[in-house]
Amino acid sequence: MTESSTAPVPLPTRAAAYHRPARLEQALELLAAGPRTVLAGGTDLYPAAAGRPVRLEFLDVTAIEELRGIRVDGDAVTVGATTTWTELARAPLPPAFRALQAAARQVGAVQIQNAGTVAGNVCNASPAADGVPPMLVLDAEVVLRSARGERVLPLAGFLLGNRRTARQADELVTALRFPALPARTRSAFLKLGHRSSLVISIVMVAAAVETGGDGAVRRAAVAVGACSPVALRLPALERKLVGRRAGPDLAALAAPEDLAALTPIDDLRGTAAYRREAALVLVRRCLTEVLS
Ligand SMILES: Cc1cc2nc3c(=O)[nH]c(=O)nc-3n(C[C@H](O)[C@H](O)[C@H](O)COP(=O)(O)OP(=O)(O)OC[C@H]3O[C@@H](n4cnc5c(N)ncnc54)[C@H](O)[C@@H]3O)c2cc1C
């Protein structure tokens, strides 16, 4: 409507409301009382709502102190839901977290990293969510709370599909939890986009490898994102790597058949065939980095 127009502004069918509780219990009570849209940094929600009247009841969770911050217990790490990418990138974390911290520095650009949260990335469940592959190779768990209690799901079980998660309407993600990984675990993350920042991934890959004192690979985890509705681990490749002597030459073991479960699509960013080829190149580069 222009300023000079006298036409009445259509009222939303349901009035918008905005809640910003300071305590987790208040937030859970609000969620139990009726459907609310959880709002964290708003960097996924607001662009998705652009150009339309806001008819949602927002539950802004950014004032809840319990959801903030990173806790390191030995090598186990708990990342509060509203931890921003900037906070994650700057945190003193074990070497296994290099991949996740590299991803944090490549989400959007600085302004997005200052507002966007780890839980927002996971709950939005985009196939191109950069945080997901590094979290998958670290065996991340999603901690969910509701007025009914708490449950913990492996990230791979929480993400059900493109924009689909196992979260119930009355649940809040309170944290991402990472089990202790041995100090000899190294990880890396590589993202392919049309430019170096503010770009949706065409493909991204994360790898984490633990070597023993004898130099052999004890645990290997590789995940590929933006090539399937949900980022996928590559178990066949992981099995091939375990037990072998670590070295950059192992990267050549990655073969097209190891990526057979990927189902990339053609879109304006790249063709399925290009994505498949790029994924293999990134997997090999990522492994070279962690095995060198
Ligand atoms: C310009 C721009 C560039 C971007 N670039 C990238 C990029 O390079 N890589 C990338 O992965 N993403 C990118 N994004 C997307 C976005 O920034 C990230 O996904 C970010 O982590 C979302 O976090 P948020 O706190 O802003 O989520 P919000 O927008 O607040 O919420 C996202 C979804 O998660 C739900 N939600 C949030 N917190 C919780 C919670 N605690 N419990 C339950 N549900 C919750 C919300 O209801 C909503 O459905 C970009 C976005 C913009 C606008």
Short mmCIF file of C-alpha atoms and ligand atoms in Angstrom, two decimals:
data_model
loop_
_atom_site.label_atom_id
_atom_site.label_comp_id
_atom_site.label_asym_id
_atom_site.label_seq_id
_atom_site.Cartn_x
_atom_site.Cartn_y
_atom_site.Cartn_z
CA MET A 1 0.00 0.00 0.00
CA THR A 2 1.34 3.46 -0.86
CA GLU A 3 1.25 6.38 1.64
CA SER A 4 -1.54 8.14 -0.28
CA SER A 5 -3.77 5.06 -0.47
CA THR A 6 -6.94 5.08 1.62
CA ALA A 7 -7.66 1.37 1.20
CA PRO A 8 -7.89 -0.45 4.54
CA VAL A 9 -4.91 -2.61 5.47
CA PRO A 10 -6.12 -6.23 5.58
CA LEU A 11 -5.85 -7.56 9.12
CA PRO A 12 -4.08 -10.87 9.61
CA THR A 13 -6.48 -13.74 10.28
CA ARG A 14 -4.54 -14.44 13.46
CA ALA A 15 -2.79 -11.69 15.37
CA ALA A 16 0.99 -12.00 15.59
CA ALA A 17 2.51 -12.26 19.05
CA TYR A 18 6.05 -12.09 20.31
CA HIS A 19 7.34 -13.75 23.49
CA ARG A 20 10.90 -13.43 24.79
CA PRO A 21 11.16 -15.35 28.05
CA ALA A 22 14.33 -15.25 30.14
CA ARG A 23 13.92 -18.73 31.62
CA LEU A 24 13.82 -22.09 29.89
CA GLU A 25 10.81 -23.27 31.94
CA GLN A 26 8.77 -20.28 30.72
CA ALA A 27 9.66 -21.09 27.13
CA LEU A 28 8.65 -24.74 27.58
CA GLU A 29 5.34 -23.68 29.17
CA LEU A 30 4.61 -21.42 26.22
CA LEU A 31 5.39 -24.24 23.78
CA ALA A 32 3.16 -26.63 25.74
CA ALA A 33 0.29 -24.10 25.65
CA GLY A 34 0.06 -23.94 21.86
CA PRO A 35 1.98 -23.75 18.61
CA ARG A 36 4.73 -21.10 18.51
CA THR A 37 7.45 -20.47 15.98
CA VAL A 38 10.81 -20.67 17.70
CA LEU A 39 12.98 -17.70 16.76
CA ALA A 40 16.74 -17.56 17.34
CA GLY A 41 18.95 -15.45 15.03
CA GLY A 42 16.13 -15.15 12.48
CA THR A 43 18.56 -15.53 9.56
CA ASP A 44 16.56 -18.42 8.10
CA LEU A 45 13.11 -17.43 9.39
CA TYR A 46 13.01 -13.78 8.35
CA PRO A 47 14.14 -14.24 4.71
CA ALA A 48 11.62 -17.10 4.40
CA ALA A 49 8.82 -14.76 5.59
CA ALA A 50 9.83 -11.76 3.46
CA GLY A 51 7.01 -9.96 1.65
CA ARG A 52 4.23 -11.63 3.67
CA PRO A 53 2.36 -10.36 6.72
CA VAL A 54 3.61 -11.95 9.93
CA ARG A 55 0.85 -14.12 11.35
CA LEU A 56 2.99 -16.26 13.57
CA GLU A 57 3.38 -16.37 17.32
CA PHE A 58 7.09 -16.04 17.83
CA LEU A 59 8.97 -17.52 20.76
CA ASP A 60 12.31 -15.73 20.79
CA VAL A 61 14.77 -17.92 22.72
CA THR A 62 17.79 -15.59 22.65
CA ALA A 63 17.28 -14.20 26.18
CA ILE A 64 17.49 -17.65 27.80
CA GLU A 65 20.89 -17.81 29.48
CA GLU A 66 20.81 -21.65 29.78
CA LEU A 67 20.80 -22.00 26.00
CA ARG A 68 23.99 -19.99 25.51
CA GLY A 69 27.62 -20.94 25.58
CA ILE A 70 29.97 -23.86 25.10
CA ARG A 71 30.94 -26.31 27.83
CA VAL A 72 34.01 -28.55 27.55
CA ASP A 73 34.11 -31.52 29.98
CA GLY A 74 37.38 -33.32 29.26
CA ASP A 75 37.07 -33.75 25.51
CA ALA A 76 33.26 -33.95 25.49
CA VAL A 77 31.67 -30.72 24.33
CA THR A 78 28.17 -29.28 24.76
CA VAL A 79 27.23 -26.36 22.53
CA GLY A 80 24.19 -24.39 23.72
CA ALA A 81 21.40 -23.99 21.16
CA THR A 82 21.74 -20.22 20.75
CA THR A 83 25.53 -20.27 20.39
CA THR A 84 26.31 -18.21 17.32
CA TRP A 85 28.71 -19.22 14.58
CA THR A 86 31.07 -16.44 15.65
CA GLU A 87 31.14 -17.74 19.23
CA LEU A 88 31.77 -21.26 17.98
CA ALA A 89 34.55 -20.20 15.60
CA ARG A 90 36.37 -18.32 18.39
CA ALA A 91 36.01 -20.95 21.13
CA PRO A 92 39.09 -22.87 22.36
CA LEU A 93 38.00 -26.37 21.32
CA PRO A 94 39.86 -29.70 20.87
CA PRO A 95 41.51 -30.30 17.44
CA ALA A 96 38.65 -32.64 16.43
CA PHE A 97 36.47 -29.50 16.12
CA ARG A 98 38.55 -27.88 13.36
CA ALA A 99 35.98 -28.95 10.73
CA LEU A 100 33.05 -27.45 12.63
CA GLN A 101 34.97 -24.26 13.34
CA ALA A 102 35.97 -23.98 9.67
CA ALA A 103 32.30 -24.36 8.71
CA ALA A 104 31.37 -21.68 11.28
CA ARG A 105 33.67 -19.22 9.47
CA GLN A 106 32.01 -20.02 6.14
CA VAL A 107 28.33 -19.66 7.06
CA GLY A 108 27.17 -16.61 5.10
CA ALA A 109 29.44 -13.77 6.16
CA VAL A 110 30.34 -12.02 9.42
CA GLN A 111 26.92 -10.45 10.05
CA ILE A 112 25.17 -13.81 9.55
CA GLN A 113 27.75 -15.56 11.76
CA ASN A 114 27.09 -12.99 14.52
CA ALA A 115 23.33 -13.68 14.54
CA GLY A 116 22.85 -17.22 13.20
CA THR A 117 22.89 -20.08 15.69
CA VAL A 118 23.95 -23.71 15.56
CA ALA A 119 20.48 -24.99 16.56
CA GLY A 120 18.84 -22.76 13.95
CA ASN A 121 21.02 -24.33 11.26
CA VAL A 122 20.14 -27.85 12.34
CA CYS A 123 16.40 -27.19 12.94
CA ASN A 124 16.01 -25.45 9.59
CA ALA A 125 17.16 -28.78 8.09
CA SER A 126 18.31 -27.43 4.76
CA PRO A 127 20.19 -29.98 2.63
CA ALA A 128 22.85 -27.25 2.26
CA ALA A 129 23.24 -26.52 6.00
CA ASP A 130 27.00 -26.14 6.38
CA GLY A 131 27.01 -27.12 10.05
CA VAL A 132 25.57 -30.58 9.45
CA PRO A 133 28.45 -32.55 7.80
CA PRO A 134 31.01 -31.51 10.46
CA MET A 135 28.52 -32.34 13.21
CA LEU A 136 27.82 -35.75 11.64
CA VAL A 137 31.51 -36.71 11.59
CA LEU A 138 31.73 -35.76 15.28
CA ASP A 139 28.74 -38.02 16.12
CA ALA A 140 26.69 -35.04 17.34
CA GLU A 141 23.57 -35.56 19.43
CA VAL A 142 20.59 -33.21 19.59
CA VAL A 143 19.25 -32.46 23.08
CA LEU A 144 15.50 -31.70 23.08
CA ARG A 145 13.48 -30.42 26.03
CA SER A 146 9.75 -30.01 26.52
CA ALA A 147 7.47 -29.69 29.55
CA ARG A 148 7.26 -33.51 29.26
CA GLY A 149 10.99 -34.01 29.81
CA GLU A 150 14.24 -34.40 27.87
CA ARG A 151 15.28 -36.69 25.05
CA VAL A 152 18.50 -37.00 23.10
CA LEU A 153 18.67 -38.06 19.45
CA PRO A 154 21.66 -38.69 17.23
CA LEU A 155 21.81 -35.87 14.67
CA ALA A 156 21.39 -38.44 11.87
CA GLY A 157 18.10 -39.53 13.48
CA PHE A 158 16.93 -35.97 14.15
CA LEU A 159 17.20 -34.90 10.50
CA LEU A 160 14.41 -36.66 8.60
CA GLY A 161 14.54 -34.91 5.23
CA ASN A 162 14.57 -31.58 3.42
CA ARG A 163 13.22 -29.13 6.07
CA ARG A 164 11.96 -32.07 8.18
CA THR A 165 13.14 -32.98 11.66
CA ALA A 166 12.02 -35.26 14.49
CA ARG A 167 11.32 -32.24 16.73
CA GLN A 168 7.80 -32.26 18.22
CA ALA A 169 5.87 -28.96 18.23
CA ASP A 170 6.30 -28.54 22.01
CA GLU A 171 10.03 -29.28 22.00
CA LEU A 172 12.95 -26.91 22.03
CA VAL A 173 16.45 -27.88 20.99
CA THR A 174 18.54 -26.89 23.99
CA ALA A 175 22.00 -28.03 22.88
CA LEU A 176 24.17 -29.98 20.50
CA ARG A 177 26.25 -32.54 22.35
CA PHE A 178 29.49 -34.09 21.15
CA PRO A 179 31.03 -37.20 22.75
CA ALA A 180 34.69 -37.17 23.81
CA LEU A 181 36.91 -37.97 20.86
CA PRO A 182 40.55 -38.98 21.37
CA ALA A 183 43.09 -36.16 21.20
CA ARG A 184 44.58 -37.77 18.10
CA THR A 185 41.45 -36.92 16.08
CA ARG A 186 41.89 -34.39 13.29
CA SER A 187 39.14 -32.98 11.13
CA ALA A 188 38.67 -30.77 8.09
CA PHE A 189 35.82 -29.10 6.20
CA LEU A 190 35.73 -28.00 2.56
CA LYS A 191 32.93 -26.06 0.90
CA LEU A 192 32.41 -25.48 -2.80
CA GLY A 193 30.38 -22.43 -3.81
CA HIS A 194 30.34 -19.91 -6.62
CA ARG A 195 32.28 -17.44 -4.46
CA SER A 196 34.06 -17.47 -1.13
CA SER A 197 31.35 -15.97 1.12
CA LEU A 198 27.59 -15.37 1.21
CA VAL A 199 27.02 -18.43 -0.87
CA ILE A 200 24.90 -21.56 -0.64
CA SER A 201 27.06 -24.66 -0.91
CA ILE A 202 27.10 -26.66 -4.12
CA VAL A 203 28.84 -29.42 -2.18
CA MET A 204 30.52 -29.52 1.20
CA VAL A 205 32.52 -32.29 2.84
CA ALA A 206 33.74 -32.91 6.38
CA ALA A 207 36.14 -35.62 7.51
CA ALA A 208 37.43 -36.66 10.94
CA VAL A 209 40.15 -39.25 11.40
CA GLU A 210 41.65 -40.69 14.56
CA THR A 211 45.04 -42.34 14.35
CA GLY A 212 46.58 -44.66 16.95
CA GLY A 213 50.11 -44.52 18.41
CA ASP A 214 51.17 -46.99 15.69
CA GLY A 215 50.07 -44.53 12.98
CA ALA A 216 47.09 -46.65 11.86
CA VAL A 217 43.64 -45.18 11.31
CA ARG A 218 41.39 -46.14 14.24
CA ARG A 219 38.26 -44.21 13.35
CA ALA A 220 37.29 -42.48 10.12
CA ALA A 221 34.18 -40.43 9.46
CA VAL A 222 33.36 -38.69 6.19
CA ALA A 223 30.14 -36.78 5.40
CA VAL A 224 28.91 -35.04 2.27
CA GLY A 225 26.30 -32.26 2.24
CA ALA A 226 24.13 -30.63 -0.46
CA CYS A 227 24.06 -33.87 -2.48
CA SER A 228 21.02 -35.50 -0.83
CA PRO A 229 17.98 -34.31 1.17
CA VAL A 230 20.05 -34.80 4.34
CA ALA A 231 23.86 -34.80 4.48
CA LEU A 232 25.18 -38.37 4.49
CA ARG A 233 28.09 -40.24 6.05
CA LEU A 234 30.01 -42.56 3.71
CA PRO A 235 30.29 -45.82 5.73
CA ALA A 236 31.85 -47.93 2.93
CA LEU A 237 34.72 -45.45 2.57
CA GLU A 238 35.10 -45.15 6.35
CA ARG A 239 35.48 -48.95 6.62
CA LYS A 240 38.12 -48.95 3.86
CA LEU A 241 40.26 -46.46 5.78
CA VAL A 242 40.19 -48.06 9.22
CA GLY A 243 43.27 -50.17 10.04
CA ARG A 244 45.44 -48.69 7.30
CA ARG A 245 48.57 -46.69 7.95
CA ALA A 246 47.61 -42.98 7.88
CA GLY A 247 49.11 -40.96 5.06
CA PRO A 248 47.89 -38.63 2.32
CA ASP A 249 48.04 -41.49 -0.23
CA LEU A 250 44.99 -43.05 1.50
CA ALA A 251 42.81 -40.31 0.01
CA ALA A 252 43.06 -42.11 -3.35
CA LEU A 253 41.04 -44.97 -1.84
CA ALA A 254 37.93 -42.81 -2.16
CA ALA A 255 36.14 -44.11 -5.25
CA PRO A 256 32.90 -43.16 -7.05
CA GLU A 257 31.11 -46.25 -5.65
CA ASP A 258 31.69 -44.95 -2.10
CA LEU A 259 29.44 -42.01 -2.98
CA ALA A 260 26.71 -44.16 -4.54
CA ALA A 261 24.14 -43.28 -1.84
CA LEU A 262 24.24 -39.59 -2.78
CA THR A 263 21.27 -38.31 -4.79
CA PRO A 264 22.37 -34.88 -6.05
CA ILE A 265 19.95 -32.71 -8.00
CA ASP A 266 20.26 -30.39 -11.00
CA ASP A 267 19.64 -26.77 -10.02
CA LEU A 268 20.88 -23.31 -10.92
CA ARG A 269 24.02 -23.82 -8.82
CA GLY A 270 25.16 -27.00 -10.59
CA THR A 271 24.12 -30.19 -12.29
CA ALA A 272 23.80 -33.50 -10.49
CA ALA A 273 26.74 -34.87 -12.50
CA TYR A 274 28.91 -31.89 -11.54
CA ARG A 275 27.96 -32.24 -7.87
CA ARG A 276 28.82 -35.95 -7.88
CA GLU A 277 32.23 -35.29 -9.44
CA ALA A 278 32.92 -32.32 -7.16
CA ALA A 279 31.94 -34.37 -4.10
CA LEU A 280 34.57 -37.02 -4.92
CA VAL A 281 37.25 -34.35 -5.43
CA LEU A 282 36.36 -32.67 -2.12
CA VAL A 283 36.31 -35.99 -0.25
CA ARG A 284 39.83 -36.79 -1.51
CA ARG A 285 41.10 -33.28 -0.65
CA CYS A 286 39.55 -33.38 2.79
CA LEU A 287 41.12 -36.79 3.49
CA THR A 288 44.50 -35.58 2.22
CA GLU A 289 44.26 -32.73 4.73
CA VAL A 290 43.40 -34.87 7.76
CA LEU A 291 45.74 -37.75 6.86
CA SER A 292 48.83 -35.68 6.08
C1 LIG B 1 22.50 -13.99 3.70
C2 LIG B 1 22.45 -15.36 4.32
C3 LIG B 1 23.50 -16.23 4.09
C4 LIG B 1 23.48 -17.50 4.68
N1 LIG B 1 24.53 -18.35 4.42
C5 LIG B 1 24.52 -19.59 4.94
C6 LIG B 1 25.61 -20.48 4.68
O1 LIG B 1 26.60 -20.15 4.02
N2 LIG B 1 25.54 -21.73 5.21
C7 LIG B 1 24.48 -22.15 5.96
O2 LIG B 1 24.46 -23.29 6.41
N3 LIG B 1 23.43 -21.32 6.23
C8 LIG B 1 23.44 -20.05 5.74
N4 LIG B 1 22.39 -19.21 5.99
C9 LIG B 1 21.26 -19.70 6.78
C10 LIG B 1 21.31 -19.35 8.29
O3 LIG B 1 22.12 -18.23 8.54
C11 LIG B 1 21.83 -20.50 9.16
O4 LIG B 1 21.11 -21.68 8.89
C12 LIG B 1 21.72 -20.17 10.66
O5 LIG B 1 22.51 -21.04 11.41
C13 LIG B 1 20.27 -20.19 11.15
O6 LIG B 1 20.28 -19.87 12.54
P1 LIG B 1 19.25 -18.81 13.14
O7 LIG B 1 19.54 -18.74 14.59
O8 LIG B 1 19.28 -17.53 12.40
O9 LIG B 1 17.87 -19.59 12.87
P2 LIG B 1 16.38 -18.97 12.82
O10 LIG B 1 16.16 -18.33 11.50
O11 LIG B 1 16.07 -18.21 14.03
O12 LIG B 1 15.57 -20.37 12.87
C14 LIG B 1 15.71 -21.35 11.84
C15 LIG B 1 14.76 -22.53 12.12
O13 LIG B 1 15.15 -23.23 13.29
C16 LIG B 1 14.12 -23.18 14.29
N5 LIG B 1 14.81 -23.04 15.56
C17 LIG B 1 15.82 -22.16 15.85
N6 LIG B 1 16.32 -22.40 17.08
C18 LIG B 1 15.62 -23.45 17.58
C19 LIG B 1 15.67 -24.15 18.81
N7 LIG B 1 16.54 -23.87 19.77
N8 LIG B 1 14.80 -25.18 19.00
C20 LIG B 1 13.91 -25.51 18.04
N9 LIG B 1 13.81 -24.87 16.84
C21 LIG B 1 14.66 -23.85 16.62
C22 LIG B 1 13.23 -22.02 13.89
O14 LIG B 1 11.90 -22.17 14.34
C23 LIG B 1 13.33 -22.08 12.38
O15 LIG B 1 12.48 -23.08 11.88
C24 LIG B 1 22.38 -17.92 5.46
C25 LIG B 1 21.32 -17.01 5.68
C26 LIG B 1 21.36 -15.75 5.12
C27 LIG B 1 20.22 -14.79 5.37
#
